[in-house]
Coordinates of N, CA and C in Angstrom, one line a residue:
X93 N 15.6 32.2 -20.0 CA 15.5 32.3 -18.5 C 14.2 33.0 -18.1
X94 N 14.0 34.1 -18.8 CA 12.8 34.9 -18.4 C 11.5 34.1 -18.6
X95 N 11.5 33.3 -19.8 CA 10.4 32.5 -20.1 C 10.2 31.4 -19.0
X96 N 11.3 30.8 -18.5 CA 11.2 29.8 -17.4 C 10.7 30.4 -16.2
X97 N 11.2 31.6 -15.8 CA 10.7 32.2 -14.6 C 9.2 32.6 -14.7
X98 N 8.8 33.0 -15.9 CA 7.3 33.3 -16.1 C 6.5 32.1 -15.9
X99 N 6.9 30.9 -16.4 CA 6.2 29.7 -16.3 C 6.1 29.2 -14.8
X100 N 7.2 29.4 -14.1 CA 7.3 29.0 -12.7 C 6.3 29.9 -11.9
X101 N 6.4 31.2 -12.2 CA 5.5 32.2 -11.4 C 4.1 31.9 -11.7
X102 N 3.7 31.6 -12.9 CA 2.3 31.3 -13.3 C 1.9 30.0 -12.5
X103 N 2.8 29.0 -12.5 CA 2.4 27.8 -11.8 C 2.2 28.0 -10.3
X104 N 3.0 28.8 -9.7 CA 2.9 29.1 -8.3 C 1.6 29.9 -8.0
X105 N 1.2 30.8 -8.9 CA 0.0 31.6 -8.7 C -1.2 30.7 -8.8
X106 N -1.2 29.7 -9.8 CA -2.3 28.7 -9.9 C -2.4 27.9 -8.7
X107 N -1.2 27.4 -8.2 CA -1.2 26.6 -7.0 C -1.8 27.3 -5.8
X108 N -1.4 28.5 -5.5 CA -1.9 29.2 -4.3 C -3.3 29.6 -4.5
X109 N -3.7 29.9 -5.8 CA -5.1 30.3 -6.0 C -6.0 29.1 -5.7
X110 N -5.5 27.8 -6.1 CA -6.2 26.6 -5.8 C -6.4 26.4 -4.4
X111 N -5.3 26.6 -3.6 CA -5.3 26.5 -2.1 C -6.4 27.4 -1.5
X112 N -6.5 28.6 -2.1 CA -7.4 29.6 -1.5 C -8.8 29.2 -1.8
X113 N -9.1 28.3 -2.8 CA -10.4 27.9 -3.1 C -11.0 26.9 -2.1
X114 N -10.2 26.3 -1.3 CA -10.6 25.2 -0.4 C -11.5 25.9 0.7
X115 N -12.8 25.6 0.8 CA -13.6 26.3 1.8 C -13.2 26.0 3.3
X116 N -13.4 27.0 4.1 CA -13.1 26.8 5.5 C -14.0 25.8 6.1
X117 N -13.5 25.2 7.2 CA -14.2 24.1 7.9 C -15.5 24.7 8.5
X118 N -16.6 24.0 8.2 CA -17.9 24.5 8.8 C -18.5 23.5 9.8
X119 N -17.7 22.4 10.1 CA -18.2 21.4 11.0 C -17.4 21.5 12.3
X120 N -18.0 21.8 13.4 CA -17.3 21.9 14.7 C -17.9 20.9 15.7
X121 N -19.1 20.3 15.4 CA -19.8 19.4 16.3 C -20.6 18.5 15.5
X122 N -21.1 17.4 16.1 CA -21.9 16.4 15.4 C -23.2 17.1 14.9
X123 N -23.7 18.1 15.6 CA -24.9 18.7 15.2 C -24.8 19.5 13.9
X124 N -23.5 19.8 13.5 CA -23.2 20.6 12.3 C -23.3 19.7 11.0
X125 N -23.5 18.4 11.2 CA -23.4 17.5 10.0 C -24.6 17.5 9.1
X126 N -25.8 18.0 9.7 CA -27.0 18.1 8.9 C -26.8 19.0 7.6
X127 N -27.1 18.4 6.5 CA -27.1 19.2 5.2 C -25.7 19.3 4.7
X128 N -24.7 18.6 5.3 CA -23.3 18.7 4.8 C -22.9 17.6 3.8
X129 N -21.8 17.7 3.1 CA -21.3 16.7 2.3 C -20.4 15.8 3.1
X130 N -20.7 14.5 3.2 CA -20.0 13.6 4.1 C -19.3 12.5 3.3
X131 N -18.0 12.4 3.4 CA -17.3 11.3 2.7 C -17.3 10.0 3.5
X132 N -17.5 8.9 2.9 CA -17.4 7.6 3.6 C -16.8 6.6 2.6
X133 N -16.3 5.5 3.2 CA -15.9 4.3 2.4 C -17.2 3.5 2.1
X134 N -17.3 3.1 0.9 CA -18.5 2.4 0.4 C -18.8 1.1 1.2
X135 N -20.1 1.0 1.6 CA -20.6 -0.2 2.3 C -20.1 -0.4 3.7
X136 N -19.4 0.6 4.3 CA -18.9 0.5 5.7 C -20.0 1.0 6.7
X137 N -19.7 0.8 7.9 CA -20.7 1.3 9.0 C -20.9 2.8 8.9
X138 N -19.8 3.5 8.5 CA -19.8 5.0 8.3 C -20.8 5.3 7.2
X139 N -20.8 4.5 6.2 CA -21.8 4.7 5.1 C -23.2 4.6 5.6
X140 N -23.5 3.6 6.4 CA -24.9 3.5 7.0 C -25.2 4.6 7.9
X141 N -24.4 5.0 8.8 CA -24.7 6.1 9.7 C -24.8 7.4 8.9
X142 N -24.0 7.7 8.0 CA -24.0 9.0 7.3 C -25.3 9.1 6.5
X143 N -25.8 8.0 6.0 CA -27.0 8.0 5.2 C -28.2 8.4 6.0
X144 N -28.1 8.2 7.3 CA -29.2 8.6 8.2 C -29.3 10.0 8.7
X145 N -28.2 10.8 8.4 CA -28.1 12.2 8.8 C -29.0 13.0 7.9
X146 N -29.8 13.9 8.5 CA -30.8 14.7 7.8 C -30.1 15.6 6.8
X147 N -30.6 15.5 5.6 CA -30.2 16.3 4.4 C -28.8 16.2 4.1
X148 N -28.1 15.2 4.6 CA -26.7 15.0 4.3 C -26.5 14.5 2.8
X149 N -25.4 15.0 2.2 CA -25.1 14.5 0.8 C -23.9 13.6 1.0
X150 N -24.2 12.2 0.9 CA -23.1 11.2 1.2 C -22.4 10.9 -0.1
X151 N -21.1 11.1 0.0 CA -20.2 10.8 -1.1 C -19.4 9.6 -0.8
X152 N -19.5 8.5 -1.6 CA -18.9 7.2 -1.3 C -17.6 7.0 -2.1
X153 N -16.7 6.4 -1.4 CA -15.4 6.2 -2.0 C -15.0 4.7 -1.8
X154 N -14.2 4.2 -2.7 CA -13.7 2.8 -2.6 C -12.7 2.6 -1.4
X155 N -12.0 3.7 -1.1 CA -11.0 3.7 0.0 C -11.3 4.8 1.0
X156 N -11.0 4.5 2.3 CA -11.1 5.6 3.3 C -10.1 6.7 3.0
X157 N -8.9 6.4 2.5 CA -7.9 7.4 2.1 C -8.5 8.3 1.1
X158 N -9.2 7.8 0.1 CA -9.8 8.6 -1.0 C -10.7 9.7 -0.4
X159 N -11.5 9.2 0.6 CA -12.5 10.1 1.3 C -11.7 11.2 2.0
X160 N -10.6 10.9 2.6 CA -9.8 11.9 3.4 C -9.2 12.9 2.4
X161 N -8.7 12.4 1.2 CA -8.1 13.3 0.3 C -9.2 14.3 -0.3
X162 N -10.4 13.8 -0.5 CA -11.5 14.6 -0.9 C -11.8 15.7 0.1
X163 N -11.7 15.3 1.4 CA -11.9 16.3 2.5 C -10.8 17.4 2.4
X164 N -9.6 17.0 2.3 CA -8.5 17.9 2.2 C -8.6 18.9 1.1
X165 N -9.2 18.4 0.0 CA -9.3 19.2 -1.2 C -10.6 20.1 -1.2
X166 N -11.3 19.9 -0.1 CA -12.5 20.7 0.0 C -13.7 20.2 -0.7
X167 N -13.7 19.0 -1.2 CA -14.8 18.4 -1.9 C -15.9 17.8 -1.0
X168 N -15.6 17.5 0.2 CA -16.6 17.1 1.2 C -16.3 18.0 2.5
X169 N -17.3 18.0 3.3 CA -17.2 18.8 4.6 C -16.6 18.0 5.7
X170 N -16.8 16.7 5.7 CA -16.4 15.8 6.8 C -16.2 14.4 6.2
X171 N -15.5 13.6 7.0 CA -15.4 12.1 6.7 C -15.8 11.3 7.9
X172 N -16.6 10.3 7.7 CA -17.0 9.4 8.9 C -16.2 8.1 8.7
X173 N -15.5 7.7 9.7 CA -14.6 6.6 9.6 C -14.3 6.0 11.0
X174 N -13.8 4.8 11.1 CA -13.4 4.1 12.3 C -12.3 4.9 12.9
X175 N -12.2 4.9 14.3 CA -11.2 5.7 15.0 C -9.8 5.4 14.7
X176 N -9.4 4.1 14.6 CA -8.0 3.7 14.4 C -7.5 4.2 13.1
X177 N -8.1 3.9 11.9 CA -7.6 4.5 10.7 C -7.7 6.0 10.6
X178 N -8.7 6.5 11.3 CA -8.8 8.0 11.3 C -7.6 8.6 12.0
X179 N -7.1 8.0 13.1 CA -5.9 8.5 13.7 C -4.7 8.3 12.9
X180 N -4.6 7.3 12.1 CA -3.5 7.1 11.2 C -3.5 8.2 10.2
X181 N -4.6 8.6 9.6 CA -4.6 9.6 8.6 C -4.3 11.0 9.2
X182 N -4.8 11.3 10.4 CA -4.6 12.5 11.1 C -3.1 12.7 11.3
X183 N -2.4 11.6 11.7 CA -0.9 11.7 11.9 C -0.2 11.9 10.6
X184 N -0.7 11.4 9.5 CA -0.1 11.5 8.2 C -0.3 12.9 7.6
X185 N -1.4 13.5 7.8 CA -1.7 14.8 7.2 C -2.0 15.8 8.3
X186 N -1.3 16.9 8.2 CA -1.4 17.9 9.3 C -2.5 18.9 9.2
X187 N -3.4 18.8 8.1 CA -4.4 19.7 7.9 C -5.8 19.2 8.2
X188 N -5.9 18.0 8.9 CA -7.2 17.5 9.3 C -7.1 17.1 10.8
X189 N -8.3 16.9 11.4 CA -8.4 16.6 12.8 C -9.7 15.8 13.1
X190 N -9.8 15.2 14.2 CA -11.0 14.4 14.6 C -11.8 15.2 15.6
X191 N -13.1 15.2 15.5 CA -14.0 15.8 16.5 C -13.8 15.0 17.8
X192 N -13.8 15.7 18.9 CA -13.7 15.0 20.2 C -14.8 14.1 20.5
X193 N -16.0 14.4 20.1 CA -17.1 13.5 20.4 C -17.3 12.4 19.3
X194 N -17.3 11.2 19.7 CA -17.4 10.1 18.8 C -18.9 10.0 18.3
X195 N -19.1 9.6 17.1 CA -20.4 9.5 16.5 C -21.2 8.2 17.1
X196 N -20.5 7.1 17.2 CA -21.1 5.9 17.7 C -20.0 4.9 18.1
X197 N -20.4 3.9 18.9 CA -19.6 2.8 19.3 C -19.9 1.6 18.4
X198 N -18.9 0.8 18.1 CA -19.1 -0.4 17.3 C -18.3 -1.6 17.8
X199 N -18.6 -2.8 17.3 CA -17.9 -4.0 17.7 C -17.6 -4.8 16.5
X200 N -16.4 -5.3 16.4 CA -15.9 -6.1 15.3 C -16.0 -7.6 15.5
X201 N -16.3 -8.3 14.4 CA -16.3 -9.7 14.5 C -15.8 -10.3 13.2
X202 N -15.5 -11.6 13.2 CA -15.0 -12.3 12.1 C -16.2 -13.0 11.4
X203 N -16.4 -12.7 10.1 CA -17.6 -13.3 9.4 C -17.3 -14.7 8.9
X204 N -18.2 -15.6 9.1 CA -18.1 -17.0 8.6 C -19.4 -17.4 7.9
X205 N -19.3 -18.1 6.9 CA -20.5 -18.6 6.1 C -21.5 -19.3 7.1
X206 N -22.8 -19.1 6.9 CA -23.8 -19.8 7.6 C -23.7 -21.3 7.4
X207 N -23.1 -21.7 6.3 CA -22.9 -23.1 6.0 C -21.7 -23.8 6.7
X208 N -21.0 -23.0 7.5 CA -19.8 -23.6 8.2 C -19.8 -23.3 9.7
X209 N -20.8 -23.8 10.4 CA -20.9 -23.6 11.9 C -19.7 -24.2 12.6
X210 N -19.2 -25.3 12.1 CA -18.1 -25.9 12.8 C -16.9 -25.0 12.9
X211 N -16.5 -24.4 11.7 CA -15.4 -23.4 11.7 C -15.7 -22.3 12.7
X212 N -16.9 -21.8 12.7 CA -17.2 -20.7 13.6 C -17.0 -21.0 15.0
X213 N -17.4 -22.2 15.4 CA -17.2 -22.7 16.8 C -15.7 -22.8 17.1
X214 N -14.9 -23.3 16.2 CA -13.5 -23.4 16.5 C -12.8 -22.1 16.6
X215 N -13.2 -21.1 15.7 CA -12.7 -19.8 15.8 C -13.0 -19.1 17.1
X216 N -14.3 -19.3 17.6 CA -14.6 -18.7 18.9 C -13.8 -19.3 20.0
X217 N -13.6 -20.6 20.0 CA -12.8 -21.2 21.0 C -11.4 -20.7 21.0
X218 N -10.8 -20.5 19.8 CA -9.5 -19.9 19.7 C -9.4 -18.5 20.2
X219 N -10.4 -17.7 19.8 CA -10.5 -16.3 20.3 C -10.6 -16.3 21.8
X220 N -11.4 -17.1 22.4 CA -11.6 -17.1 23.9 C -10.2 -17.4 24.5
X221 N -9.5 -18.3 24.0 CA -8.2 -18.7 24.6 C -7.2 -17.5 24.4
X222 N -7.1 -16.9 23.2 CA -6.2 -15.8 23.0 C -6.6 -14.6 23.8
X223 N -7.8 -14.3 24.0 CA -8.3 -13.2 24.8 C -7.9 -13.4 26.3
X224 N -8.2 -14.6 26.7 CA -7.9 -14.9 28.2 C -6.4 -14.9 28.5
X225 N -5.6 -15.2 27.5 CA -4.1 -15.1 27.6 C -3.5 -13.7 27.4
X226 N -4.4 -12.8 26.9 CA -3.9 -11.4 26.7 C -3.3 -11.2 25.4
X227 N -3.3 -12.2 24.5 CA -2.6 -12.1 23.2 C -3.3 -11.0 22.3
X228 N -4.6 -11.0 22.3 CA -5.3 -10.1 21.4 C -5.0 -8.6 21.9
X229 N -5.1 -8.4 23.2 CA -4.7 -7.0 23.7 C -3.3 -6.6 23.3
X230 N -2.4 -7.6 23.4 CA -1.0 -7.3 23.1 C -0.8 -6.9 21.7
X231 N -1.5 -7.6 20.8 CA -1.4 -7.3 19.3 C -1.9 -5.9 19.1
X232 N -3.1 -5.6 19.6 CA -3.8 -4.3 19.4 C -2.9 -3.2 19.9
X233 N -2.4 -3.4 21.1 CA -1.6 -2.3 21.7 C -0.3 -2.0 20.9
X234 N 0.3 -3.1 20.4 CA 1.5 -2.9 19.5 C 1.2 -2.1 18.3
X235 N 0.1 -2.3 17.7 CA -0.2 -1.5 16.5 C -0.7 -0.1 16.8
X236 N -1.6 0.0 17.7 CA -2.3 1.3 18.0 C -1.5 2.2 18.9
X237 N -0.8 1.7 19.9 CA -0.1 2.5 20.9 C 1.4 2.6 20.6
X238 N 2.0 1.4 20.2 CA 3.4 1.3 20.1 C 3.9 1.6 18.6
X239 N 3.0 1.8 17.7 CA 3.5 2.2 16.3 C 3.9 1.1 15.4
X240 N 3.5 -0.1 15.7 CA 3.9 -1.2 14.8 C 3.4 -1.0 13.4
X241 N 4.2 -1.3 12.4 CA 3.8 -1.1 11.0 C 3.9 -2.4 10.1
X242 N 4.5 -3.5 10.7 CA 4.7 -4.7 9.9 C 4.1 -5.9 10.5
X243 N 4.4 -6.2 11.7 CA 3.9 -7.4 12.4 C 4.1 -7.4 13.9
X244 N 3.1 -7.7 14.6 CA 3.2 -7.8 16.1 C 3.1 -9.3 16.6
X245 N 3.1 -10.2 15.6 CA 2.9 -11.6 16.0 C 4.0 -12.5 15.2
X246 N 4.6 -13.4 16.0 CA 5.8 -14.1 15.4 C 5.4 -15.5 15.0
X247 N 4.2 -15.9 15.0 CA 3.8 -17.3 14.7 C 3.8 -17.6 13.2
X248 N 3.0 -18.6 12.8 CA 2.9 -19.1 11.5 C 4.2 -19.4 10.9
X249 N 5.0 -20.3 11.6 CA 6.4 -20.6 11.1 C 6.6 -22.1 10.8
X250 N 5.5 -22.9 10.9 CA 5.6 -24.3 10.6 C 5.7 -24.5 9.1
X251 N 6.3 -25.6 8.7 CA 6.4 -26.0 7.3 C 5.1 -26.6 6.8
X252 N 4.4 -27.3 7.7 CA 3.1 -27.9 7.3 C 2.1 -27.8 8.5
X253 N 0.8 -27.8 8.1 CA -0.3 -27.7 9.1 C -1.3 -28.8 8.9
X254 N -1.7 -29.5 10.0 CA -2.6 -30.6 9.8 C -4.0 -30.2 9.4
X255 N -4.4 -28.9 9.7 CA -5.7 -28.4 9.3 C -5.8 -27.8 7.9
X256 N -4.7 -27.8 7.2 CA -4.7 -27.2 5.9 C -4.6 -25.7 5.9
X257 N -5.2 -25.1 4.9 CA -5.1 -23.6 4.7 C -6.5 -23.0 5.0
X258 N -6.4 -21.8 5.6 CA -7.6 -21.0 5.8 C -7.4 -19.7 5.0
X259 N -8.4 -19.4 4.1 CA -8.3 -18.3 3.3 C -9.2 -17.1 3.9
X260 N -8.5 -16.1 4.2 CA -9.1 -14.9 4.8 C -9.3 -13.8 3.8
X261 N -10.5 -13.4 3.6 CA -10.7 -12.3 2.7 C -10.7 -11.0 3.5
X262 N -10.1 -9.9 2.9 CA -10.0 -8.6 3.6 C -9.9 -7.5 2.6
X263 N -10.0 -6.3 3.1 CA -9.8 -5.1 2.3 C -8.6 -4.4 2.8
X264 N -7.5 -4.4 2.1 CA -6.2 -3.9 2.6 C -6.1 -2.4 2.4
X265 N -7.1 -1.7 2.8 CA -7.1 -0.2 2.6 C -7.6 0.5 3.9
X266 N -7.3 -0.2 5.1 CA -7.9 0.3 6.3 C -6.8 0.2 7.5
X267 N -5.7 0.9 7.3 CA -4.7 0.8 8.4 C -5.2 1.4 9.7
X268 N -4.8 0.9 10.8 CA -3.8 -0.2 11.0 C -4.4 -1.6 11.1
X269 N -5.7 -1.8 10.7 CA -6.3 -3.1 10.7 C -5.8 -3.9 9.5
X270 N -5.8 -3.3 8.4 CA -5.3 -4.0 7.2 C -4.6 -2.9 6.3
X271 N -3.4 -3.3 5.8 CA -2.7 -2.4 5.0 C -1.8 -3.2 4.1
X272 N -1.3 -2.6 3.0 CA -0.5 -3.4 2.1 C 0.9 -2.7 2.0
X273 N 2.0 -3.5 2.2 CA 3.3 -3.0 2.1 C 3.7 -2.8 0.6
X274 N 4.8 -2.2 0.4 CA 5.3 -1.9 -1.0 C 5.5 -3.2 -1.8
X275 N 5.8 -4.3 -1.1 CA 6.1 -5.6 -1.8 C 4.8 -6.4 -2.0
X276 N 3.6 -5.8 -1.6 CA 2.3 -6.4 -1.8 C 1.9 -7.2 -0.6
X277 N 2.7 -7.4 0.5 CA 2.4 -8.1 1.7 C 1.3 -7.4 2.4
X278 N 0.2 -8.1 2.8 CA -0.9 -7.5 3.6 C -0.6 -7.7 5.1
X279 N -0.6 -6.6 5.8 CA -0.3 -6.6 7.2 C -1.4 -5.9 8.0
X280 N -1.3 -6.0 9.3 CA -2.2 -5.2 10.2 C -2.7 -6.0 11.4
X281 N -3.5 -5.3 12.2 CA -4.0 -5.9 13.4 C -4.8 -7.2 13.1
X282 N -5.7 -7.1 12.1 CA -6.6 -8.3 11.8 C -5.8 -9.5 11.3
X283 N -4.7 -9.2 10.5 CA -3.9 -10.3 10.0 C -3.1 -10.9 11.1
X284 N -2.6 -10.2 12.1 CA -1.9 -10.8 13.2 C -2.8 -11.6 14.1
X285 N -4.0 -11.1 14.3 CA -5.0 -11.8 15.1 C -5.3 -13.1 14.5
X286 N -5.6 -13.1 13.1 CA -6.0 -14.3 12.4 C -4.8 -15.3 12.3
X287 N -3.6 -14.8 12.3 CA -2.4 -15.7 12.3 C -2.4 -16.4 13.7
X288 N -2.7 -15.7 14.8 CA -2.7 -16.4 16.1 C -3.8 -17.4 16.1
X289 N -5.0 -17.1 15.6 CA -6.1 -18.0 15.6 C -5.7 -19.2 14.7
X290 N -5.1 -19.0 13.6 CA -4.8 -20.2 12.7 C -3.7 -21.1 13.4
X291 N -2.8 -20.5 14.2 CA -1.9 -21.3 14.9 C -2.6 -22.2 15.9
X292 N -3.7 -21.7 16.5 CA -4.5 -22.5 17.5 C -5.2 -23.6 16.7
X293 N -5.6 -23.3 15.5 CA -6.4 -24.3 14.7 C -5.4 -25.2 13.9
X294 N -4.1 -25.0 14.0 CA -3.1 -25.7 13.2 C -3.5 -25.6 11.7
X295 N -3.7 -24.4 11.3 CA -4.0 -24.1 9.9 C -3.0 -23.0 9.3
X296 N -2.7 -23.1 8.1 CA -1.9 -22.1 7.4 C -2.8 -20.9 6.9
X297 N -2.4 -19.7 7.3 CA -3.2 -18.5 6.9 C -2.8 -18.0 5.5
X298 N -3.8 -17.8 4.7 CA -3.6 -17.2 3.4 C -4.6 -16.0 3.3
X299 N -4.1 -14.8 2.9 CA -4.9 -13.6 3.0 C -5.0 -13.1 1.5
X300 N -6.3 -12.7 1.2 CA -6.6 -12.2 -0.1 C -7.3 -10.8 0.0
X301 N -6.8 -9.9 -0.8 CA -7.5 -8.5 -0.8 C -8.6 -8.5 -1.8
X302 N -9.7 -7.8 -1.4 CA -10.8 -7.5 -2.4 C -11.5 -6.2 -1.9
X303 N -12.4 -5.7 -2.7 CA -13.0 -4.5 -2.3 C -14.0 -4.7 -1.1
X304 N -14.1 -3.7 -0.3 CA -14.9 -3.9 1.0 C -16.3 -4.3 0.7
X305 N -16.9 -3.6 -0.3 CA -18.3 -3.8 -0.6 C -18.6 -5.2 -1.2
X306 N -17.6 -6.0 -1.6 CA -17.9 -7.3 -2.1 C -17.5 -8.4 -1.2
X307 N -17.0 -8.1 0.0 CA -16.4 -9.1 0.9 C -17.4 -10.2 1.3
X308 N -18.6 -9.8 1.8 CA -19.6 -10.7 2.2 C -20.2 -11.6 1.1
X309 N -20.4 -10.9 -0.1 CA -20.9 -11.7 -1.2 C -19.9 -12.7 -1.6
X310 N -18.6 -12.4 -1.6 CA -17.5 -13.4 -1.9 C -17.5 -14.5 -1.0
X311 N -17.7 -14.2 0.3 CA -17.7 -15.3 1.3 C -18.9 -16.2 1.1
X312 N -20.1 -15.6 0.8 CA -21.3 -16.4 0.5 C -21.1 -17.3 -0.7
X313 N -20.3 -16.9 -1.7 CA -20.1 -17.7 -2.9 C -19.0 -18.8 -2.6
X314 N -18.4 -18.7 -1.4 CA -17.4 -19.8 -1.1 C -16.0 -19.4 -1.6
X315 N -15.8 -18.1 -2.0 CA -14.5 -17.7 -2.5 C -13.4 -17.8 -1.4
X316 N -13.8 -17.6 -0.1 CA -12.9 -17.6 1.0 C -13.6 -18.3 2.2
X317 N -12.8 -18.5 3.3 CA -13.3 -19.2 4.5 C -13.9 -18.2 5.5
X318 N -13.2 -17.1 5.6 CA -13.7 -16.1 6.6 C -13.5 -14.7 6.0
X319 N -14.2 -13.7 6.5 CA -13.9 -12.3 6.3 C -13.5 -11.6 7.6
X320 N -12.3 -11.0 7.5 CA -11.9 -10.2 8.7 C -11.4 -8.9 8.2
X321 N -12.1 -7.8 8.4 CA -11.8 -6.5 7.8 C -12.3 -5.4 8.7
X322 N -12.0 -5.4 10.0 CA -12.5 -4.4 10.9 C -14.0 -4.2 10.6
X323 N -14.7 -5.3 10.5 CA -16.1 -5.3 10.1 C -17.1 -5.3 11.3
X324 N -17.9 -4.3 11.4 CA -18.9 -4.1 12.5 C -20.0 -5.1 12.4
X325 N -20.3 -5.7 13.5 CA -21.5 -6.7 13.6 C -22.8 -5.9 13.6
X326 N -23.6 -6.1 12.6 CA -24.9 -5.4 12.7 C -26.0 -6.4 12.1
X327 N -27.3 -6.0 12.3 CA -28.4 -6.8 11.9 C -28.4 -7.2 10.4
X328 N -28.1 -6.2 9.6 CA -28.1 -6.4 8.1 C -27.1 -7.5 7.7
X329 N -25.9 -7.4 8.3 CA -24.9 -8.4 7.9 C -25.2 -9.7 8.5
X330 N -25.8 -9.7 9.7 CA -26.1 -11.0 10.3 C -27.2 -11.8 9.5
X331 N -27.9 -11.1 8.6 CA -28.8 -11.8 7.8 C -28.1 -12.6 6.7
X332 N -26.8 -12.1 6.4 CA -26.1 -12.8 5.3 C -25.1 -13.8 5.8
X333 N -24.5 -13.6 6.9 CA -23.4 -14.4 7.4 C -23.5 -14.6 9.0
X334 N -22.7 -15.5 9.5 CA -22.6 -15.5 11.0 C -21.3 -14.8 11.4
X335 N -21.3 -14.3 12.6 CA -20.1 -13.6 13.1 C -19.6 -14.3 14.4
X336 N -18.3 -14.2 14.5 CA -17.6 -14.8 15.7 C -18.0 -13.9 16.9
X337 N -17.5 -14.3 18.1 CA -17.5 -13.4 19.2 C -16.8 -12.1 18.9
X338 N -17.1 -11.1 19.6 CA -16.4 -9.8 19.4 C -15.0 -9.9 19.8
X339 N -14.1 -9.4 18.9 CA -12.7 -9.5 19.2 C -12.1 -8.1 19.4
X340 N -12.9 -7.0 19.1 CA -12.4 -5.7 19.4 C -13.6 -4.7 19.3
X341 N -13.5 -3.6 20.2 CA -14.5 -2.6 20.1 C -13.8 -1.3 19.6
X342 N -14.6 -0.5 18.9 CA -14.0 0.7 18.3 C -15.1 1.8 18.3
X343 N -14.8 3.0 17.7 CA -15.7 4.1 17.6 C -15.7 4.6 16.2
X344 N -16.9 5.1 15.8 CA -17.1 5.8 14.5 C -16.9 7.3 14.8
X345 N -15.9 7.9 14.1 CA -15.6 9.3 14.4 C -15.7 10.2 13.1
X346 N -15.7 11.5 13.4 CA -15.8 12.4 12.3 C -14.4 13.2 12.1
X347 N -13.9 13.1 10.9 CA -12.7 13.9 10.5 C -13.1 15.1 9.8
X348 N -12.5 16.2 10.2 CA -12.7 17.5 9.6 C -11.4 18.2 9.2
X349 N -11.5 19.3 8.4 CA -10.3 20.1 8.1 C -10.0 20.9 9.4
X350 N -8.7 21.1 9.6 CA -8.2 21.9 10.8 C -8.6 23.3 10.8
X351 N -8.8 23.9 9.6 CA -9.1 25.3 9.4 C -10.4 25.5 8.7

């Protein structure tokens, strides 16, 4: 019994000593980011922005959640991420928060191969219709404001589709835009919006997960028909693929430790 108590006491001492080693937060404003360690998800807009910060040491992670966990462990000073997933992580973990001032505004689009202008035109027509009817806003509100976690769209119920199947490539590590349930089902804002688009096109939606940094290369190789992954439209990406009309605007924010 004494030996067990000694082991438990030693474990507790190590645990609390480890907690004490986490440095206090040194980022209180955007101007504090110079020279800091900044965590980002690889090849995201946050990665591009953080790279431009003077003397910053950018640490890249395959998943946004991994960057957040590094922040909580004191391995980075801040994380740059899109506002919606940032809010998801802040609600999940009580020891982090978001700076009030956003770092930048951004606009999302659906990526389509430059070899498929007809599909791009049809997607834009479907988007225009869904936006004018308020369906896009309804889906976004359900996920961001109402706390939806599975689906905010009831379509895609037909047995067969005259337009065949549309394969959407995404990265299911970016809630609430894309996430993976315990049974492997990929859900989120982008999936619901693409379901609605596919219903307009009379196509069956198929969703495939891959790493964010390989999405556009996979699209260019013809592995999928579209990429939809809360992807910001920028000049570098426009050199590789075409983008649909903007379907959503967001912000790039900074997550820091609460203390």
